[in-house]
């Protein structure tokens, strides 16, 4: 087994185990921290795929910005463990069967995806067989500001809508 | 590494995220599960981009990240608003459209 393969399996294990920890335990703050670990695993995979800029952005934007937003919210609301608060215990709609059925459906989905991919021809070709695209930031910027110019500008509208929406929604109402 | 390995990993992460939406009873963890699914798709995009030798996969990844950031900001603002109204984060508590 080559060094690259070993790294792939290590990073894949980190990503999968981190994601399983996110959904496998009930404390929201541990979920957020586990997801940050999973993002570091994914970032390593992006390095293996020769996309270093995506790897850096994954850490800075996802682990650095978005997850900190989640952490702030968890701490601001002082979110307790699932099932530990009054509203969880006393709620009349706590149901067990949807959770069990959902778990089964998730497993079925995973098996189905793996089965379909294992029967697809042409996936055995190594990702590193092709010559890599120039992965310098300058090349990324050139493509982003020429071929994807329109999508890039629309993104700015999306961000301002999200920003105004978040401010309006989270504002305290005076009445 | 074969492309298939990356796609299987991506599918596995997506299934984990989808299962999280079913299993957890806490809106913040549901949003985290959505983030897992978005990242699974990102991995598939980058793997395909590497396979075809273009940067398009990486560019799309940036757009997905932008959408994820916007979604997280609006989603968490909604969570704060809901918590102020109901003092609860259990999605079962938000079954009425108007109160």
CSV table of C-alpha atoms in Angstrom, one decimal:
chain,number,residue,atom,x,y,z
A,1,UNK,CA,0.0,0.0,0.0
A,2,UNK,CA,1.4,3.3,-1.0
A,3,UNK,CA,1.8,6.3,1.2
A,4,UNK,CA,-1.0,8.1,-0.7
A,5,UNK,CA,-3.4,5.3,-0.1
A,6,UNK,CA,-2.6,5.1,3.5
A,7,UNK,CA,-3.3,8.8,3.8
A,8,UNK,CA,-6.6,8.5,2.0
A,9,UNK,CA,-7.8,5.8,4.4
A,10,UNK,CA,-6.7,7.8,7.4
A,11,UNK,CA,-8.4,11.0,6.3
A,12,UNK,CA,-11.5,9.1,5.2
A,13,UNK,CA,-11.7,7.4,8.6
A,14,UNK,CA,-11.4,10.8,10.3
A,15,UNK,CA,-14.2,12.3,8.1
A,16,UNK,CA,-16.5,9.3,8.6
A,17,UNK,CA,-15.9,8.9,12.3
A,18,UNK,CA,-16.3,12.7,12.9
A,19,UNK,CA,-19.6,12.7,11.0
A,20,UNK,CA,-20.8,9.7,12.9
A,21,UNK,CA,-20.0,11.4,16.2
A,22,UNK,CA,-22.0,14.4,15.0
A,23,UNK,CA,-25.2,12.4,14.7
A,24,UNK,CA,-24.4,9.7,17.2
A,25,UNK,CA,-24.5,11.6,20.5
A,26,UNK,CA,-26.9,14.0,22.0
A,27,UNK,CA,-24.8,17.0,23.2
A,28,UNK,CA,-24.9,19.8,20.5
A,29,UNK,CA,-21.6,21.3,21.5
A,30,UNK,CA,-19.8,18.0,21.0
A,31,UNK,CA,-21.6,17.7,17.7
A,32,UNK,CA,-20.1,21.0,16.5
A,33,UNK,CA,-16.6,20.1,17.6
A,34,UNK,CA,-16.8,16.6,16.0
A,35,UNK,CA,-17.9,18.3,12.7
A,36,UNK,CA,-14.8,20.5,12.9
A,37,UNK,CA,-12.6,17.3,13.2
A,38,UNK,CA,-14.5,15.8,10.2
A,39,UNK,CA,-13.8,19.0,8.2
A,40,UNK,CA,-10.1,18.6,8.9
A,41,UNK,CA,-10.3,15.1,7.4
A,42,UNK,CA,-12.0,16.4,4.3
A,43,UNK,CA,-9.4,19.1,4.0
A,44,UNK,CA,-6.7,16.4,3.9
A,45,UNK,CA,-8.6,14.6,1.2
A,46,UNK,CA,-8.6,17.9,-0.9
A,47,UNK,CA,-4.9,18.1,-0.5
A,48,UNK,CA,-4.6,14.5,-1.8
A,49,UNK,CA,-6.8,15.6,-4.8
A,50,UNK,CA,-4.3,18.4,-5.5
A,51,UNK,CA,-6.8,21.1,-4.7
A,52,UNK,CA,-4.8,23.0,-2.0
A,53,UNK,CA,-6.8,26.2,-2.2
A,54,UNK,CA,-10.0,24.3,-1.6
A,55,UNK,CA,-8.4,22.6,1.4
A,56,UNK,CA,-7.3,26.0,2.9
A,57,UNK,CA,-10.7,27.5,2.2
A,58,UNK,CA,-12.4,24.5,3.8
A,59,UNK,CA,-10.5,25.2,7.1
A,60,UNK,CA,-10.8,29.0,7.0
A,61,UNK,CA,-14.5,29.3,5.9
A,62,UNK,CA,-16.0,26.1,7.2
A,63,UNK,CA,-14.1,25.3,10.4
A,64,UNK,CA,-13.2,28.9,11.0
A,65,UNK,CA,-16.3,30.9,10.2
A,66,UNK,CA,-19.4,28.7,9.8
A,67,UNK,CA,-18.6,26.4,12.8
A,68,UNK,CA,-17.8,29.3,15.0
A,69,UNK,CA,-21.2,30.7,14.1
A,70,UNK,CA,-22.8,27.4,15.2
A,71,UNK,CA,-20.7,27.5,18.4
A,72,UNK,CA,-21.8,31.0,19.2
A,73,UNK,CA,-25.5,30.0,18.8
A,74,UNK,CA,-25.1,26.9,20.9
A,75,UNK,CA,-23.5,28.9,23.7
A,76,UNK,CA,-25.9,31.9,23.3
A,77,UNK,CA,-28.9,29.7,23.7
A,78,UNK,CA,-27.3,27.5,26.3
A,79,UNK,CA,-28.5,24.4,24.5
A,80,UNK,CA,-28.7,21.5,26.8
A,81,UNK,CA,-28.2,17.8,26.0
A,82,UNK,CA,-31.0,16.3,24.0
A,83,UNK,CA,-33.7,14.9,26.3
A,84,UNK,CA,-32.3,16.7,29.3
A,85,UNK,CA,-34.6,19.7,29.3
A,86,UNK,CA,-38.2,20.1,30.3
A,87,UNK,CA,-39.5,20.6,26.8
A,88,UNK,CA,-38.0,17.3,25.7
A,89,UNK,CA,-39.2,15.3,28.7
A,90,UNK,CA,-42.7,16.7,28.9
A,91,UNK,CA,-43.5,16.9,25.2
A,92,UNK,CA,-46.4,14.8,24.1
A,93,UNK,CA,-44.9,14.2,20.6
A,94,UNK,CA,-41.8,12.3,21.5
A,95,UNK,CA,-41.9,9.3,19.3
A,96,UNK,CA,-39.4,6.4,18.9
A,97,UNK,CA,-40.5,4.8,15.7
A,98,UNK,CA,-39.7,7.6,13.3
A,99,UNK,CA,-36.2,7.5,14.6
A,100,UNK,CA,-35.8,3.8,14.1
A,101,UNK,CA,-37.3,4.0,10.6
A,102,UNK,CA,-35.0,6.9,9.8
A,103,UNK,CA,-32.0,4.9,10.8
A,104,UNK,CA,-33.0,2.0,8.7
A,105,UNK,CA,-33.6,4.3,5.7
A,106,UNK,CA,-30.2,5.9,6.2
A,107,UNK,CA,-28.5,2.5,6.2
A,108,UNK,CA,-30.5,1.4,3.1
A,109,UNK,CA,-29.4,4.7,1.4
A,110,UNK,CA,-25.7,4.0,2.1
A,111,UNK,CA,-25.9,0.4,0.9
A,112,UNK,CA,-27.8,1.4,-2.2
A,113,UNK,CA,-25.2,4.1,-3.1
A,114,UNK,CA,-22.3,1.8,-2.5
A,115,UNK,CA,-24.0,-1.0,-4.5
A,116,UNK,CA,-24.8,1.4,-7.4
A,117,UNK,CA,-21.2,2.7,-7.4
A,118,UNK,CA,-19.7,-0.8,-7.3
A,119,UNK,CA,-21.6,-1.7,-10.5
A,120,UNK,CA,-20.7,1.5,-12.4
A,121,UNK,CA,-18.0,0.9,-15.0
A,122,UNK,CA,-15.1,3.2,-15.4
A,123,UNK,CA,-14.7,4.2,-11.8
A,124,UNK,CA,-11.6,2.1,-11.3
A,125,UNK,CA,-9.5,4.6,-13.1
A,126,UNK,CA,-7.2,6.4,-10.7
A,127,UNK,CA,-7.9,10.0,-10.1
A,128,UNK,CA,-4.2,10.8,-10.5
A,129,UNK,CA,-4.0,9.3,-14.0
A,130,UNK,CA,-4.9,12.6,-15.7
A,131,UNK,CA,-2.5,15.5,-15.7
A,132,UNK,CA,-3.7,17.8,-12.9
A,133,UNK,CA,-5.3,21.0,-13.8
A,134,UNK,CA,-3.2,24.0,-12.9
A,135,UNK,CA,-4.2,24.4,-9.3
A,136,UNK,CA,-2.6,27.7,-8.6
A,137,UNK,CA,-4.8,30.4,-7.2
A,138,UNK,CA,-4.2,32.6,-10.3
A,139,UNK,CA,-5.7,29.9,-12.6
A,140,UNK,CA,-8.7,29.5,-10.2
A,141,UNK,CA,-9.2,33.3,-10.2
A,142,UNK,CA,-9.0,33.5,-14.0
A,143,UNK,CA,-11.7,30.8,-14.5
A,144,UNK,CA,-13.8,32.3,-11.7
A,145,UNK,CA,-13.8,35.8,-13.2
A,146,UNK,CA,-14.3,34.8,-16.8
A,147,UNK,CA,-16.3,31.6,-17.3
A,148,UNK,CA,-18.2,31.9,-14.0
A,149,UNK,CA,-18.5,35.7,-13.9
A,150,UNK,CA,-22.3,35.7,-13.8
A,151,UNK,CA,-22.6,33.1,-11.1
A,152,UNK,CA,-20.0,35.0,-9.1
A,153,UNK,CA,-22.1,38.2,-9.2
A,154,UNK,CA,-25.3,36.4,-8.4
A,155,UNK,CA,-23.5,35.0,-5.3
A,156,UNK,CA,-23.0,38.5,-4.1
A,157,UNK,CA,-26.8,39.1,-4.2
A,158,UNK,CA,-27.3,35.8,-2.3
A,159,UNK,CA,-24.9,36.9,0.4
A,160,UNK,CA,-26.5,40.3,0.9
A,161,UNK,CA,-30.0,38.7,1.0
A,162,UNK,CA,-28.7,36.2,3.6
A,163,UNK,CA,-27.1,39.0,5.6
A,164,UNK,CA,-30.2,41.3,5.7
A,165,UNK,CA,-32.4,38.2,6.3
A,166,UNK,CA,-30.3,37.1,9.3
A,167,UNK,CA,-30.3,40.6,10.8
A,168,UNK,CA,-34.1,41.0,10.4
A,169,UNK,CA,-34.9,37.5,11.7
A,170,UNK,CA,-32.6,37.6,14.8
A,171,UNK,CA,-33.6,41.2,15.8
A,172,UNK,CA,-35.5,41.7,19.0
A,173,UNK,CA,-39.1,42.7,18.3
A,174,UNK,CA,-40.3,45.8,20.2
A,175,UNK,CA,-43.8,45.1,21.6
B,1,UNK,CA,-6.6,6.1,-5.6
B,2,UNK,CA,-9.5,5.0,-7.8
B,3,UNK,CA,-12.2,7.6,-8.4
B,4,UNK,CA,-14.7,5.0,-7.0
B,5,UNK,CA,-13.2,5.2,-3.6
B,6,UNK,CA,-13.8,8.9,-3.3
B,7,UNK,CA,-17.4,8.5,-4.6
B,8,UNK,CA,-18.1,5.8,-2.1
B,9,UNK,CA,-16.8,8.0,0.7
B,10,UNK,CA,-18.9,10.8,-0.6
B,11,UNK,CA,-22.0,8.6,-0.6
B,12,UNK,CA,-21.3,7.4,2.8
B,13,UNK,CA,-21.0,10.9,4.2
B,14,UNK,CA,-24.2,11.9,2.5
B,15,UNK,CA,-26.0,9.0,4.0
B,16,UNK,CA,-24.7,9.9,7.4
B,17,UNK,CA,-26.0,13.4,7.0
B,18,UNK,CA,-29.4,12.2,5.9
B,19,UNK,CA,-29.6,9.8,8.8
B,20,UNK,CA,-28.8,12.7,11.2
B,21,UNK,CA,-31.7,14.6,9.9
B,22,UNK,CA,-34.0,11.7,10.7
B,23,UNK,CA,-32.4,10.7,14.0
B,24,UNK,CA,-31.7,13.9,16.0
B,25,UNK,CA,-34.3,15.9,17.8
B,26,UNK,CA,-32.5,19.2,18.0
B,27,UNK,CA,-32.6,21.9,15.3
B,28,UNK,CA,-29.0,22.8,15.5
B,29,UNK,CA,-27.9,19.2,15.0
B,30,UNK,CA,-30.2,19.1,12.0
B,31,UNK,CA,-28.4,22.1,10.5
B,32,UNK,CA,-25.1,20.3,11.1
B,33,UNK,CA,-26.3,17.3,9.3
B,34,UNK,CA,-27.2,19.4,6.3
B,35,UNK,CA,-23.6,20.7,6.4
B,36,UNK,CA,-22.3,17.1,6.3
B,37,UNK,CA,-24.4,16.5,3.2
B,38,UNK,CA,-23.1,19.6,1.5
B,39,UNK,CA,-19.5,18.6,2.2
B,40,UNK,CA,-20.1,15.1,0.8
B,41,UNK,CA,-21.2,16.7,-2.4
B,42,UNK,CA,-18.2,19.0,-2.4
B,43,UNK,CA,-15.9,16.0,-2.1
B,44,UNK,CA,-17.5,14.4,-5.2
B,45,UNK,CA,-17.2,17.6,-7.1
B,46,UNK,CA,-13.5,18.0,-6.4
B,47,UNK,CA,-12.8,14.3,-7.1
B,48,UNK,CA,-14.5,14.5,-10.5
B,49,UNK,CA,-12.7,17.8,-11.3
B,50,UNK,CA,-9.4,16.1,-10.5
B,51,UNK,CA,-10.4,13.1,-12.7
B,52,UNK,CA,-11.2,15.2,-15.7
B,53,UNK,CA,-8.2,17.5,-15.2
B,54,UNK,CA,-10.2,20.8,-14.9
B,55,UNK,CA,-10.6,23.4,-12.2
B,56,UNK,CA,-14.4,23.5,-12.6
B,57,UNK,CA,-15.0,21.1,-9.8
B,58,UNK,CA,-13.1,23.4,-7.4
B,59,UNK,CA,-15.0,26.5,-8.6
B,60,UNK,CA,-18.4,24.8,-8.0
B,61,UNK,CA,-17.1,23.9,-4.5
B,62,UNK,CA,-16.7,27.6,-3.7
B,63,UNK,CA,-20.3,28.3,-4.7
B,64,UNK,CA,-21.5,25.5,-2.6
B,65,UNK,CA,-19.5,26.9,0.4
B,66,UNK,CA,-21.1,30.3,-0.2
B,67,UNK,CA,-24.6,28.8,-0.2
B,68,UNK,CA,-23.7,26.8,3.0
B,69,UNK,CA,-22.5,30.0,4.7
B,70,UNK,CA,-25.7,31.9,3.7
B,71,UNK,CA,-27.8,28.9,4.8
B,72,UNK,CA,-26.1,28.7,8.2
B,73,UNK,CA,-26.5,32.4,8.8
B,74,UNK,CA,-30.3,32.5,8.0
B,75,UNK,CA,-30.9,29.1,9.6
B,76,UNK,CA,-29.3,30.1,12.9
B,77,UNK,CA,-31.2,33.4,12.9
B,78,UNK,CA,-34.4,31.4,12.5
B,79,UNK,CA,-33.3,29.1,15.3
B,80,UNK,CA,-32.8,32.1,17.6
B,81,UNK,CA,-36.2,33.5,16.7
B,82,UNK,CA,-37.9,30.2,17.3
B,83,UNK,CA,-36.1,29.7,20.6
B,84,UNK,CA,-37.4,33.2,21.7
B,85,UNK,CA,-40.9,32.1,20.9
B,86,UNK,CA,-41.1,28.6,22.2
B,87,UNK,CA,-38.1,28.2,24.6
B,88,UNK,CA,-37.4,25.0,22.8
B,89,UNK,CA,-35.2,23.6,20.1
B,90,UNK,CA,-37.1,20.3,19.6
B,91,UNK,CA,-38.5,20.3,16.0
B,92,UNK,CA,-41.6,18.6,17.4
B,93,UNK,CA,-42.5,21.9,19.2
B,94,UNK,CA,-42.8,23.8,15.9
B,95,UNK,CA,-45.7,22.0,14.4
B,96,UNK,CA,-48.1,25.0,14.1
B,97,UNK,CA,-47.7,27.5,11.3
B,98,UNK,CA,-49.0,30.4,13.4
B,99,UNK,CA,-49.1,31.3,17.1
